[in-house]
Coordinates of C-alpha atoms and ligand atoms in Angstrom, one line a residue:
X1 CA -3.5 20.6 16.7
X2 CA -6.5 19.3 18.6
X3 CA -7.0 15.5 19.0
X4 CA -9.0 13.8 16.2
X5 CA -12.4 12.6 17.5
X6 CA -12.6 8.8 17.8
X7 CA -15.3 8.3 15.2
X8 CA -13.2 10.1 12.6
X9 CA -10.1 8.1 13.5
X10 CA -12.0 4.8 13.4
X11 CA -13.5 5.7 10.0
X12 CA -10.1 6.6 8.6
X13 CA -8.6 3.3 10.0
X14 CA -11.5 1.4 8.5
X15 CA -10.8 2.8 5.1
X16 CA -7.2 1.6 5.2
X17 CA -8.2 -1.8 6.7
X18 CA -10.8 -2.3 4.0
X19 CA -8.2 -1.7 1.3
X20 CA -6.0 -4.4 2.8
X21 CA -8.9 -6.8 3.1
X22 CA -9.8 -6.2 -0.5
X23 CA -6.2 -7.2 -1.5
X24 CA -6.7 -10.4 0.4
X25 CA -9.9 -11.0 -1.5
X26 CA -8.1 -10.6 -4.8
X27 CA -5.1 -12.7 -3.7
X28 CA -7.3 -15.7 -2.7
X29 CA -9.0 -15.5 -6.1
X30 CA -5.6 -15.3 -8.0
X31 CA -4.3 -18.3 -6.1
X32 CA -7.4 -20.2 -7.2
X33 CA -8.0 -22.1 -4.0
X34 CA -11.3 -20.7 -2.8
X35 CA -11.9 -23.3 0.1
X36 CA -15.7 -23.1 -0.2
X37 CA -17.7 -24.1 2.9
X38 CA -21.6 -24.3 2.8
X39 CA -22.8 -22.5 6.0
X40 CA -26.5 -23.1 5.1
X41 CA -28.9 -23.1 2.2
X42 CA -27.5 -20.7 -0.5
X43 CA -25.1 -19.4 2.1
X44 CA -21.4 -19.9 1.4
X45 CA -18.0 -18.9 2.9
X46 CA -14.6 -19.0 1.2
X47 CA -11.0 -18.6 2.3
X48 CA -11.4 -14.9 1.2
X49 CA -14.3 -14.3 3.6
X50 CA -12.4 -15.9 6.5
X51 CA -9.0 -14.2 5.9
X52 CA -10.5 -10.8 5.2
X53 CA -12.5 -10.9 8.4
X54 CA -9.3 -11.9 10.4
X55 CA -7.5 -9.0 8.9
X56 CA -10.3 -6.5 9.7
X57 CA -11.0 -7.7 13.2
X58 CA -7.3 -8.0 14.2
X59 CA -6.5 -4.6 12.8
X60 CA -9.3 -2.8 14.5
X61 CA -9.2 -4.6 17.8
X62 CA -5.5 -4.0 18.2
X63 CA -6.0 -0.3 17.9
X64 CA -9.4 0.0 19.6
X65 CA -9.5 -2.8 22.2
X66 CA -12.8 -1.8 23.7
X67 CA -14.8 -1.8 20.5
X68 CA -17.6 -4.3 20.1
X69 CA -16.9 -5.8 16.6
X70 CA -19.3 -8.3 15.1
X71 CA -18.2 -10.1 12.0
X72 CA -20.3 -12.3 9.7
X73 CA -17.9 -15.3 10.0
X74 CA -18.2 -17.0 13.4
X75 CA -15.3 -17.7 15.8
X76 CA -12.4 -16.5 13.7
X77 CA -11.4 -13.6 15.8
X78 CA -8.3 -14.9 17.6
X79 CA -5.7 -12.1 17.0
X80 CA -2.7 -14.3 17.4
X81 CA -3.4 -16.5 14.3
X82 CA -3.2 -13.4 12.0
X83 CA -0.1 -12.8 9.8
X84 CA 1.6 -9.6 10.8
X85 CA 1.2 -8.1 7.4
X86 CA -2.6 -8.3 7.7
X87 CA -2.5 -6.0 10.7
X88 CA -3.0 -2.5 9.3
X89 CA -2.5 0.5 11.6
X90 CA -2.4 3.2 8.9
X91 CA -5.3 5.6 8.5
X92 CA -6.6 7.4 5.4
X93 CA -5.3 11.0 5.5
X94 CA -8.3 12.6 3.8
X95 CA -10.8 11.0 6.1
X96 CA -8.6 11.9 9.1
X97 CA -9.0 15.6 8.3
X98 CA -12.8 15.5 8.2
X99 CA -14.8 17.8 10.5
X100 CA -16.6 15.7 13.1
X101 CA -20.3 16.5 13.6
X102 CA -20.9 17.8 17.1
X103 CA -23.2 15.0 18.0
X104 CA -20.4 12.4 17.5
X105 CA -17.5 14.3 19.1
X106 CA -17.6 12.7 22.5
X107 CA -18.3 9.1 21.6
X108 CA -16.3 6.4 23.4
X109 CA -15.1 3.0 22.2
X110 CA -17.6 1.3 24.5
X111 CA -20.5 3.1 22.8
X112 CA -19.7 1.8 19.3
X113 CA -20.7 -1.5 17.6
X114 CA -18.9 -2.2 14.4
X115 CA -20.6 -4.6 11.9
X116 CA -18.2 -6.3 9.5
X117 CA -19.1 -8.2 6.3
X118 CA -15.6 -9.2 5.1
X119 CA -16.9 -10.2 1.7
X120 CA -20.4 -9.2 0.6
X121 CA -21.6 -11.1 -2.5
X122 CA -19.9 -14.4 -1.9
X123 CA -22.1 -16.3 -4.4
X124 CA -21.1 -13.8 -7.1
X125 CA -17.4 -14.1 -6.0
X126 CA -17.5 -17.8 -6.6
X127 CA -19.3 -17.4 -9.9
X128 CA -17.0 -14.7 -11.3
X129 CA -19.2 -11.7 -11.0
X130 CA -16.3 -9.9 -9.4
X131 CA -17.5 -6.3 -9.7
X132 CA -20.5 -7.2 -7.3
X133 CA -18.1 -8.1 -4.5
X134 CA -17.5 -5.6 -1.6
X135 CA -16.0 -5.4 1.8
X136 CA -18.3 -3.7 4.3
X137 CA -17.4 -2.0 7.6
X138 CA -20.3 -0.3 9.4
X139 CA -20.0 1.8 12.5
X140 CA -23.0 2.3 14.7
X141 CA -23.5 4.4 17.8
X142 CA -26.6 4.1 20.1
X143 CA -28.1 1.5 17.6
X144 CA -27.8 3.8 14.6
X145 CA -25.4 3.5 11.7
X146 CA -23.3 6.7 11.7
X147 CA -20.4 5.9 9.5
X148 CA -19.3 3.3 7.0
X149 CA -17.0 2.0 4.4
X150 CA -17.8 0.1 1.2
X151 CA -14.6 -1.2 -0.6
X152 CA -14.9 -2.7 -4.1
X153 CA -11.8 -4.8 -4.7
X154 CA -12.4 -5.3 -8.4
X155 CA -13.5 -1.8 -9.5
X156 CA -11.4 -0.7 -12.4
X157 CA -10.1 2.9 -12.9
X158 CA -8.0 3.7 -15.9
X159 CA -5.0 5.8 -14.8
X160 CA -2.4 6.8 -17.4
X161 CA -3.5 3.9 -19.7
X162 CA -3.3 1.3 -16.9
X163 CA -6.0 -0.3 -14.9
X164 CA -5.9 0.3 -11.1
X165 CA -8.0 -2.2 -9.2
X166 CA -10.2 -1.2 -6.2
X167 CA -11.9 1.8 -4.8
X168 CA -13.2 2.7 -1.3
X169 CA -16.3 4.7 -0.6
X170 CA -17.0 6.2 2.9
X171 CA -19.8 8.1 4.5
X172 CA -20.1 10.0 7.8
X173 CA -23.4 11.2 9.3
X174 CA -24.0 15.0 8.8
X175 CA -20.8 15.3 6.8
X176 CA -21.2 13.4 3.5
X177 CA -19.6 10.8 1.4
X178 CA -16.3 10.4 -0.4
X179 CA -14.2 8.2 -2.5
X180 CA -16.4 8.6 -5.6
X181 CA -18.7 11.0 -7.3
X182 CA -22.4 10.5 -6.5
X183 CA -24.9 11.0 -9.4
X184 CA -28.6 11.8 -9.5
X185 CA -31.1 9.0 -9.9
X186 CA -32.1 7.8 -13.4
X187 CA -35.2 9.4 -14.9
X188 CA -37.0 6.1 -15.2
X189 CA -37.8 3.9 -12.2
X190 CA -34.9 1.4 -12.1
X191 CA -35.1 -1.2 -9.3
X192 CA -32.1 -3.2 -8.0
X193 CA -32.5 -6.5 -6.3
X194 CA -31.0 -9.9 -5.5
X195 CA -29.4 -12.1 -8.2
X196 CA -29.0 -15.3 -6.2
X197 CA -31.6 -15.2 -3.3
X198 CA -35.0 -14.7 -4.9
X199 CA -38.2 -16.3 -3.8
X200 CA -42.0 -15.8 -4.6
X201 CA -42.3 -13.0 -2.0
X202 CA -39.3 -11.2 -3.3
X203 CA -40.8 -11.4 -6.8
X204 CA -44.2 -10.2 -5.6
X205 CA -42.6 -7.0 -4.1
X206 CA -40.9 -6.4 -7.5
X207 CA -44.1 -6.8 -9.5
X208 CA -46.0 -4.2 -7.6
X209 CA -43.4 -1.5 -8.2
X210 CA -44.3 -0.7 -11.8
X211 CA -40.6 -0.5 -12.6
X212 CA -39.2 0.4 -16.0
X213 CA -36.3 -1.9 -15.4
X214 CA -35.2 -4.4 -12.8
X215 CA -31.4 -5.1 -12.3
X216 CA -30.5 -8.3 -10.5
X217 CA -27.0 -8.0 -8.9
X218 CA -25.2 -9.5 -6.0
X219 CA -24.5 -8.0 -2.6
X220 CA -26.2 -5.3 -0.4
X221 CA -23.0 -3.1 -0.8
X222 CA -23.0 -3.2 -4.6
X223 CA -26.8 -2.4 -4.8
X224 CA -26.4 0.6 -2.6
X225 CA -23.5 1.8 -4.8
X226 CA -25.8 1.5 -7.8
X227 CA -28.2 3.8 -6.0
X228 CA -25.5 6.3 -5.2
X229 CA -24.1 6.3 -8.7
X230 CA -27.4 6.9 -10.4
X231 CA -27.7 3.4 -12.0
X232 CA -30.8 2.5 -9.9
X233 CA -33.4 4.4 -8.0
X234 CA -34.7 1.9 -5.4
X235 CA -33.4 -1.3 -3.8
X236 CA -36.2 -3.8 -2.9
X237 CA -35.7 -7.1 -1.2
X238 CA -38.7 -8.6 0.5
X239 CA -36.9 -11.5 2.3
X240 CA -35.4 -12.2 5.7
X241 CA -32.0 -13.2 4.1
X242 CA -29.9 -10.0 4.7
X243 CA -28.2 -9.5 8.0
X244 CA -27.0 -6.5 10.1
X245 CA -23.5 -6.6 8.6
X246 CA -25.0 -6.4 5.1
X247 CA -26.9 -3.2 5.8
X248 CA -24.9 -1.2 8.5
X249 CA -22.2 0.3 6.3
X250 CA -24.5 0.7 3.2
X251 CA -27.2 2.4 5.4
X252 CA -24.7 4.8 7.0
X253 CA -23.3 5.9 3.6
X254 CA -26.7 6.1 1.9
X255 CA -28.1 8.3 4.6
X256 CA -25.0 10.5 4.7
X257 CA -25.8 11.1 0.9
X258 CA -29.4 12.0 1.6
X259 CA -30.9 8.5 1.0
X260 CA -32.9 6.1 3.2
X261 CA -32.7 2.4 4.0
X262 CA -35.4 0.7 6.1
X263 CA -37.3 -2.6 6.2
X264 CA -40.2 -3.1 3.8
X265 CA -42.5 -1.8 6.5
X266 CA -40.6 1.5 6.5
X267 CA -39.0 1.0 9.9
X268 CA -35.3 1.6 10.6
X269 CA -33.3 -1.4 11.8
X270 CA -31.4 -1.1 15.1
X271 CA -27.7 -2.0 15.3
X272 CA -27.0 -2.6 19.0
X273 CA -24.9 -5.6 19.8
X274 CA -27.8 -7.6 21.1
X275 CA -30.0 -7.2 18.1
X276 CA -30.9 -10.3 16.1
X277 CA -28.6 -10.7 13.1
X278 CA -31.2 -11.2 10.4
X279 CA -33.0 -8.2 8.8
X280 CA -36.2 -10.2 9.2
X281 CA -38.6 -7.7 7.5
X282 CA -36.5 -7.2 4.3
X283 CA -34.8 -4.2 2.8
X284 CA -36.2 -1.1 1.1
X285 CA -33.7 1.6 0.2
X286 CA -33.8 4.7 -2.1
X287 CA -31.7 7.6 -3.0
X288 CA -34.1 10.1 -1.5
X289 CA -37.2 10.3 0.7
X290 CA -39.6 10.7 -2.2
X291 CA -38.5 7.6 -4.0
X292 CA -38.5 5.7 -0.7
X293 CA -42.1 6.9 0.1
X294 CA -43.2 5.9 -3.4
X295 CA -41.8 2.4 -3.1
X296 CA -43.1 1.9 0.4
X297 CA -46.6 3.0 -0.7
X298 CA -46.6 0.2 -3.3
X299 CA -45.9 -2.7 -0.9
X300 CA -49.2 -4.5 -0.2
X301 CA -50.2 -4.9 3.5
X302 CA -50.5 -8.6 3.0
X303 CA -46.8 -8.8 2.0
X304 CA -45.8 -6.8 5.1
X305 CA -47.9 -9.1 7.3
X306 CA -46.3 -12.2 5.8
X307 CA -42.7 -10.9 6.4
X308 CA -43.6 -9.8 9.9
X309 CA -44.8 -13.3 10.8
X310 CA -41.6 -15.0 9.7
Ligands
AMP401 P1 -28.1 -10.6 -2.3 O1 -28.9 -9.4 -2.6 O2 -28.8 -11.9 -2.6 O3 -26.7 -10.6 -2.9 O4 -28.0 -10.6 -0.7 C1 -27.3 -9.6 0.0 C2 -26.7 -10.2 1.2 O5 -27.6 -10.9 2.0 C3 -25.6 -11.2 0.9 O6 -24.6 -11.1 1.9 C4 -26.3 -12.5 1.0 O7 -25.4 -13.5 1.3 C5 -27.3 -12.2 2.1 N1 -28.5 -13.0 1.8 C6 -29.6 -12.6 1.2 N2 -30.5 -13.6 1.1 C7 -30.0 -14.7 1.7 C8 -30.4 -16.0 2.0 N3 -31.6 -16.4 1.6 N4 -29.6 -16.8 2.7 C9 -28.4 -16.4 3.1 N5 -27.9 -15.2 2.9 C10 -28.7 -14.3 2.2
MG402 MG1 -23.2 -10.0 2.8
MG403 MG1 -20.3 -11.9 3.5

């Protein structure tokens, strides 16, 4: 058997690690001691964010020492503080057998930047909207998101009359997505947006869309899942609040499924290690190019100018 290309190995490891991180997220909630810290205005961190990040970074850096891994939670990446049962070296067998696209076959560890959001939707986590919570691992090569994992720790599947918790969705450029069944967009224009970080500019961008329905939910990961599952057609967020770790994995998976995620000016973000963390000019994502073009055409120039000046 020929060796498995690095990107495929790393994606299959990321699926297993995200599952473990999701269990940590559930365990912290069951214990009931969230250890909430306020990092900034409307920006919180809990014990689950901290522990899940330690698990992910320790697991990936043990196996791939030359990777550049950037996690949302600062200065937590000392491997020796991590309990040994948080270090996951398994890999998902289905992902491991994927065919690697030719353009990604010779990528080296040093060419990869991994963006980790150990818990996306922390506000919702602390408020009990648990299905909005996701674990995000995004893999970028030459500044572009090429693979990613969205794990949903509280997703319920009924198997043999019993609820199984958690599911993991992955995507790989030029290959596709797995872990769930994508569905076509709704017939009506359904927009998904923030639940807990709105402001007048965010509302202005929603008003101009002429939407039939606006869904307000937490997390960039969960909103992109709504696009992929046919619950919403477009994700609009005209704010500088999202960061690279929020959009790297969702963008990789959405584009592997034929969708598009850009800023509200229609430009792609870059995911090199030296890029600034905030997605300053907002997020505009859609399940296909037509819906993305429609939404982009509705954004007034004045709004684009205001965000660009921030
Ligand atoms: P939301 O759609 O509000 O759930 O935001 C998606 C992601 O971006 C989450 O990780 C949020 O924490 C982050 N985010 C969005 N807006 C802000 C903000 N104003 N301050 C801090 N984080 C934000
Ligand atoms: Mg986040
Ligand atoms: Mg987070």
